[in-house]
Structure formats: C-alpha cells, structure tokens
XYZ file of C-alpha atoms in Angstrom:
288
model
C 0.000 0.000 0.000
C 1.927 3.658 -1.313
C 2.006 5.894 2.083
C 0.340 9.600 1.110
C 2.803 11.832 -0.400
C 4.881 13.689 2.446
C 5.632 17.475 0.443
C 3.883 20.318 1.310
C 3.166 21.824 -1.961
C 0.037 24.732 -1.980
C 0.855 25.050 1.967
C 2.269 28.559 2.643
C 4.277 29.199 5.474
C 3.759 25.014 6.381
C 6.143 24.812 9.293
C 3.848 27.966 11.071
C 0.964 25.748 10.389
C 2.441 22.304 11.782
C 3.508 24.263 14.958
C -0.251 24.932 15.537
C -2.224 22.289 14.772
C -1.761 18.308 14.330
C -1.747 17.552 10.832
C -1.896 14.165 8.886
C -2.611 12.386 5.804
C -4.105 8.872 5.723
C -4.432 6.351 2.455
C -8.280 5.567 1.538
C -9.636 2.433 1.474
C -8.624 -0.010 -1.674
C -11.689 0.751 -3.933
C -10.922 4.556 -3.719
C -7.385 4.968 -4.151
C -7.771 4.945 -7.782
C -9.599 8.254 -7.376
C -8.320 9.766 -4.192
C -5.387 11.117 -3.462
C -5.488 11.051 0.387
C -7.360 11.843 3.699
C -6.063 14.802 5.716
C -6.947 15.190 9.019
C -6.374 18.737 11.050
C -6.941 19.368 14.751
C -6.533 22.171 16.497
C -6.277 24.434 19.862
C -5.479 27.493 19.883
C -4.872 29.936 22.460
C -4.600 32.715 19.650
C -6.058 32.894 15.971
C -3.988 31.770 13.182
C -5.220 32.176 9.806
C -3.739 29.605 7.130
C -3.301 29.498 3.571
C -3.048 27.167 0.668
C -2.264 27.690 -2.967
C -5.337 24.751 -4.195
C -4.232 22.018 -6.194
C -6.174 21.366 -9.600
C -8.193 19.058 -7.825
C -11.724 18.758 -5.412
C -11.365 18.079 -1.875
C -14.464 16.915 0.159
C -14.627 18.419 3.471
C -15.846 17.855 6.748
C -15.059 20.480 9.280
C -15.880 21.644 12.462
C -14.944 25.310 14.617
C -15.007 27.526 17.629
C -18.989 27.579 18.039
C -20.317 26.099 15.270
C -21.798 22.879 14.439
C -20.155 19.834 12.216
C -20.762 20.510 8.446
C -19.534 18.927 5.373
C -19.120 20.369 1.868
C -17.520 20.015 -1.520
C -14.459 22.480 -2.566
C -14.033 22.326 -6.456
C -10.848 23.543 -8.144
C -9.774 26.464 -6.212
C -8.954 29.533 -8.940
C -7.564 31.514 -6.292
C -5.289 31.800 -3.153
C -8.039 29.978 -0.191
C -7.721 31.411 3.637
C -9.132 30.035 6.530
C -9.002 31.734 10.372
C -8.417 28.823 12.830
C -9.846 29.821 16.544
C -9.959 28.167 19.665
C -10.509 24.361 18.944
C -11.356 22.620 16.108
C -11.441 19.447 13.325
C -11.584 19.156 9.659
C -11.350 15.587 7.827
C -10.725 16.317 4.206
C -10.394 14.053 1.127
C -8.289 15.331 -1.754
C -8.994 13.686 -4.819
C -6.908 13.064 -7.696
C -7.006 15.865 -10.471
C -9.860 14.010 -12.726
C -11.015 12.207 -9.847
C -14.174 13.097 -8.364
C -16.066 12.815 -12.013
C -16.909 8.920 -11.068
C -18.789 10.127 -7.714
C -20.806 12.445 -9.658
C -20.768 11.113 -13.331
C -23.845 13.492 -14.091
C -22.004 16.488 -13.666
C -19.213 17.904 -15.397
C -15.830 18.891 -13.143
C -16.646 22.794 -13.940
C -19.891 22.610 -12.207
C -17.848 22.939 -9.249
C -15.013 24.619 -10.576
C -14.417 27.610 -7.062
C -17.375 26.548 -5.571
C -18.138 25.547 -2.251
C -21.452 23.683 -2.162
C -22.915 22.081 1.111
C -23.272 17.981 0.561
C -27.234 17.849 -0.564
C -26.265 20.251 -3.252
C -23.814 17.742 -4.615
C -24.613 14.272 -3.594
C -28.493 15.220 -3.009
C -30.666 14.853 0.254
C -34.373 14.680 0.582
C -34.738 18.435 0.111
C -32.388 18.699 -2.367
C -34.885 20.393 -4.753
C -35.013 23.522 -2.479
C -31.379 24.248 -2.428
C -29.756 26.874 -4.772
C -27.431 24.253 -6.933
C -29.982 21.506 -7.180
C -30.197 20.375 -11.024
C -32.613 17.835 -12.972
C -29.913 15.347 -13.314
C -28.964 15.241 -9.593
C -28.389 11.876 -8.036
C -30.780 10.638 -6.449
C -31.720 11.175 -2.544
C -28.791 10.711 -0.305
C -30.548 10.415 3.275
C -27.593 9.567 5.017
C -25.904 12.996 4.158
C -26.844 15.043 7.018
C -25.066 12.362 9.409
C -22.246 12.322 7.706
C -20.539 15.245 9.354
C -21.364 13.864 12.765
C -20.004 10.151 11.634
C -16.781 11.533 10.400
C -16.184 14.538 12.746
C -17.035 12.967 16.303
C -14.841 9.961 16.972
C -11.686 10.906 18.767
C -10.114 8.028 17.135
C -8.206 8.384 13.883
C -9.146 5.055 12.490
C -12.662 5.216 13.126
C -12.684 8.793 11.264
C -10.668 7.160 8.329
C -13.221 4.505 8.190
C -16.616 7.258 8.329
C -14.962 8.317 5.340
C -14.650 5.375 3.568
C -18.064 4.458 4.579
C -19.220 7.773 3.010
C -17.326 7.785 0.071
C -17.305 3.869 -1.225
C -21.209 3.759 -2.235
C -21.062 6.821 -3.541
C -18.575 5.518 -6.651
C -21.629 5.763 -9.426
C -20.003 5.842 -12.896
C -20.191 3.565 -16.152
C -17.287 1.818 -17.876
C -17.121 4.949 -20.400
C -16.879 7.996 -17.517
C -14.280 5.593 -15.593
C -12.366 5.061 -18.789
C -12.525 9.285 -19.424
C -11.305 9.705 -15.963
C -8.569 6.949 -16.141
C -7.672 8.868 -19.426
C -7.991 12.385 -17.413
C -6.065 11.365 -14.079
C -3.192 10.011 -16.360
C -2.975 13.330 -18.376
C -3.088 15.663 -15.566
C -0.225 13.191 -12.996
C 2.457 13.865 -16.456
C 1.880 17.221 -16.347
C 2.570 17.343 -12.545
C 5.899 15.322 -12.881
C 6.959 15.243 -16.258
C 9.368 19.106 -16.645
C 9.610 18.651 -20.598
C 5.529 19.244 -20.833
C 5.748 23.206 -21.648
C 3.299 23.869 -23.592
C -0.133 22.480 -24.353
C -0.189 22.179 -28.180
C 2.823 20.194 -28.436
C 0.927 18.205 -25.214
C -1.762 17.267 -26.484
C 0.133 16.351 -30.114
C 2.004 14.272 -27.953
C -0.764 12.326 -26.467
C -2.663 12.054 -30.259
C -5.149 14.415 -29.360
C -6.486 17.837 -30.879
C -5.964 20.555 -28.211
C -9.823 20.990 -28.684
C -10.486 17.697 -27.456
C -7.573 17.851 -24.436
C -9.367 21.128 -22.918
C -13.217 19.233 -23.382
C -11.306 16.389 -21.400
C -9.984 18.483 -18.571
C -13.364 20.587 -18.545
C -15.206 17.778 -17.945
C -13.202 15.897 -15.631
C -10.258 18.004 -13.691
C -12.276 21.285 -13.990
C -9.833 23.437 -15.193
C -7.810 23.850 -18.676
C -4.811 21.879 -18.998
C -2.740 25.477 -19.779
C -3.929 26.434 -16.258
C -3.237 22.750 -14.709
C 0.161 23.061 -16.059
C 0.845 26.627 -14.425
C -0.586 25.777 -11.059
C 1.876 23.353 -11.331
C 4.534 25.339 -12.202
C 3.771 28.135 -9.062
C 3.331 25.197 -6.146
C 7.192 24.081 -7.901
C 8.267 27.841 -7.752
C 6.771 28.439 -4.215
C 8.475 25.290 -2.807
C 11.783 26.353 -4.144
C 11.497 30.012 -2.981
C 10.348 28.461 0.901
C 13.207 25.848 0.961
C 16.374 27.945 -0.361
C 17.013 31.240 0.182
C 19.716 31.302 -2.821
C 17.241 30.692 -5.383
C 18.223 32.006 -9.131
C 15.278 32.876 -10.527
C 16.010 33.233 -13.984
C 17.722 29.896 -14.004
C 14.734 28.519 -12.099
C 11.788 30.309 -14.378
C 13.965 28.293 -17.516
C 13.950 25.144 -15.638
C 10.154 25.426 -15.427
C 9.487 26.249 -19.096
C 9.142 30.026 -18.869
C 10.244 31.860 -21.362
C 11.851 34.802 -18.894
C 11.814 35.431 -15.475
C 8.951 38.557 -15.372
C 6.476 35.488 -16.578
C 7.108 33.710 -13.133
C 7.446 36.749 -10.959
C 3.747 37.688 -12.505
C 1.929 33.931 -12.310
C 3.516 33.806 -8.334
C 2.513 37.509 -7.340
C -0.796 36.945 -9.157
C -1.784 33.429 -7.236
C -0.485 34.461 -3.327
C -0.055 38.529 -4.141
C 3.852 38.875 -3.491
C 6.545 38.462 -5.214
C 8.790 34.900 -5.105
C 11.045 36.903 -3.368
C 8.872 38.789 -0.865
C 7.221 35.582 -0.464
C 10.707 33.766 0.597
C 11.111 36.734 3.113
C-alpha cells in the first residue's frame, strides 16, 4: 500500500501551520485509491487565531469540518482559482479528502468537473438529500436522494479516534462511486494526463501536449473541462507556481532566472507575474 505523499506543496508558510495544529494524511480504502489522493486530518487548539493558507491544487477536496462555536458541516471544494484562507480559533477538526485531479467525475458522473469549478457547495447540493430540490445548486440530473448525508458530518467529525474517522470516510465515500465503464475510462484517461503534467518538466506547452498524447488541443481542454475542472494550460501553471513556491520556501539562494527556464518560462517577469498573481507577493517577498 503507497504511504500519502509527504511534500507540502500549496501550503504557505507550512512549518507555522504544523507548529499549531496536528496535521496528517491517511491512504483511503482499496476501492478509492484509484480516485483519491489522500485523507487529511487537522486538529486544532489554539490559544490565539492563526489564519492559514493554501495555494489549491487542480483538484476537489471533500470536506468535513468543524470550529469555535459552530456545528459539524460537510461540503464540496471544487478547483480552487484563487489563493483559499481560513481563520483557525480556539478548537477545532476538519477531515478532508483530496482527490486526484480528474477524480471526483466517477462520484458524480452526471455532472461535469466545472460545475464545481471555485465553488463551495454544502453535501445535498452535490450528492443530493431529501430536500435537495429547495437548495440553490440543485439540477434535474442530480443523483438521487442521499438520506444519510446530514449524518455524515457527525459520523466523520465525532470519533476521537483516527481510524474510526478514516473509516466514516470510507463508509461515506465507497457507495457513492456511481459511474459507467465509459466515464471511468474518461477519468482513467484524465487522471493520467493531468499526474504527467505534474511530474513530467519537458511538458511546456499544451499544443505540443496534447500532439504528444494524439489528441487535438480541442479535445484535451473538453477532457480536462469535464473531468479536472480546469484547462490543462492552467493545470500546467498551477503546477509550475506550487514548484516555484516550494523552491522560494526551501532555499534562500534561489536564481530565478535559471529557475523560471527550468520550469518552461520563457523569462523570469512570466514567473514573478503567475507567483505575485496566485499568493499577491513576489517569489522573493514571499521567501522573506
């Protein structure tokens, strides 16, 4: 069984955040790992607010979360266009599942990705619940009624044990896989495209991509529509930043011309301008 992956891409400033709350990452059950990425699990106590920040990976997370004050709740986080903050107060718990880039199409095979695309939509508006018709998001082709929804927070969120959180989200998660041979084979085909452009550095620009991979660009961006939820030019950038932003946290040397190269730019104002336009700073103020 592969552990979760250990780097802390899209988290900025992670050591601030590990000094304040407990933080882990736990592997799904067999039947989801084709999809999912990995559980992370956050818990908190704070004697003084801390708010965090994450640069969103090109994928959907499901999340259950609870805070200072307010009840359990669950929801579903598409592709996040844009830098995501979150104040942390006083004590609380989120369970999250992050899944693959492509991934979540199979749990809702009616829907395409960019129906979700910087959304945050409470669970009935995604998975359906007996009053699903009177929320804002509810559509014709819906699934249909998910009755154990509104427990689901409660299931996953309560236990003090790790294992028996891990295993409310399985529980959740396993019925819910609803697709056909032809959406898994689309998502197979999506998840695939999207994992070489995270680790393959010779992928620089989408034309000669999708050329590549005998497709028409055309049909490459209806793919990622569909199934990651953004383009595959903006996959491939987000990609590019969470590299840049690692590099800029871990060595305080870095050459940044040499570096925007490495990464397929074609100077270094291109890099400086797709980092200060995803956290607001500079790579440089950003290292400071």
């Amino acid at each position: 069984m592969a552990a979760p992956r250990r780097d802390t891409r899209g988290i900025v400033d992670a050591p601030g955040l590990f000094t304040r709350v407990q933080f882990r990452r736990r592997t799904p059950a067999a039947p989801l790992r084709p999809y999912v990425e990995h559980y992370w699990l956050i818990d908190w106590d704070l004697s003084e607010p801390y708010a965090t920040h994450v640069v969103p990976h090109p994928c959907v997370n499901l999340v259950f979360q609870r805070y200072a004050g307010r009840p359990g709740f669950g929801e579903v986080a598409g592709v996040g266009l844009e830098l995501f903050a979150q104040k942390l107060t006083g004590r609380g718990r989120v369970c999250g599942v992050q899944f693959r880039p492509g991934g979540f199409r199979p749990f809702t095979p009616e829907r395409p990705a960019t129906d979700w695309t910087d959304r945050r939509l409470p669970l009935a508006a995604v998975f359906g619940t007996p009053d699903t018709a009177a929320t804002e998001t509810a559509a014709p082709d819906t699934a249909a009624p998910d009755t154990a929804a509104p427990d689901a927070a409660a299931a996953v969120l309560e236990p003090d044990d790790e294992d028996a959180r891990v295993a409310a989200l399985d529980a959740f998660l396993i019925p819910r896989v609803r697709a056909g041979p032809r959406i898994l084979a689309q998502t197979d085909l999506a998840m695939g495209l999207a994992d070489r452009i995270r680790t393959d550095r010779t992928i620089r620009r989408v034309a000669d991509f999708a050329r590549a991979e005998g497709m028409s660009v055309r049909a490459l961006q209806r793919l990622f529509a569909g199934y990651v939820g953004v383009s595959p030019k903006w996959v491939l950038l987000r990609y590019r930043v969470h590299e840049a932003l690692e590099r800029a946290a871990s060595d305080a040397e870095v050459d940044w011309a040499a570096l925007a190269a490495e990464l397929g730019y074609s100077d270094q104002a291109h890099l400086i301008r797709d980092v200060g336009a995803t956290v607001g700073v500079s790579p440089t103020a950003y290292a400071r």
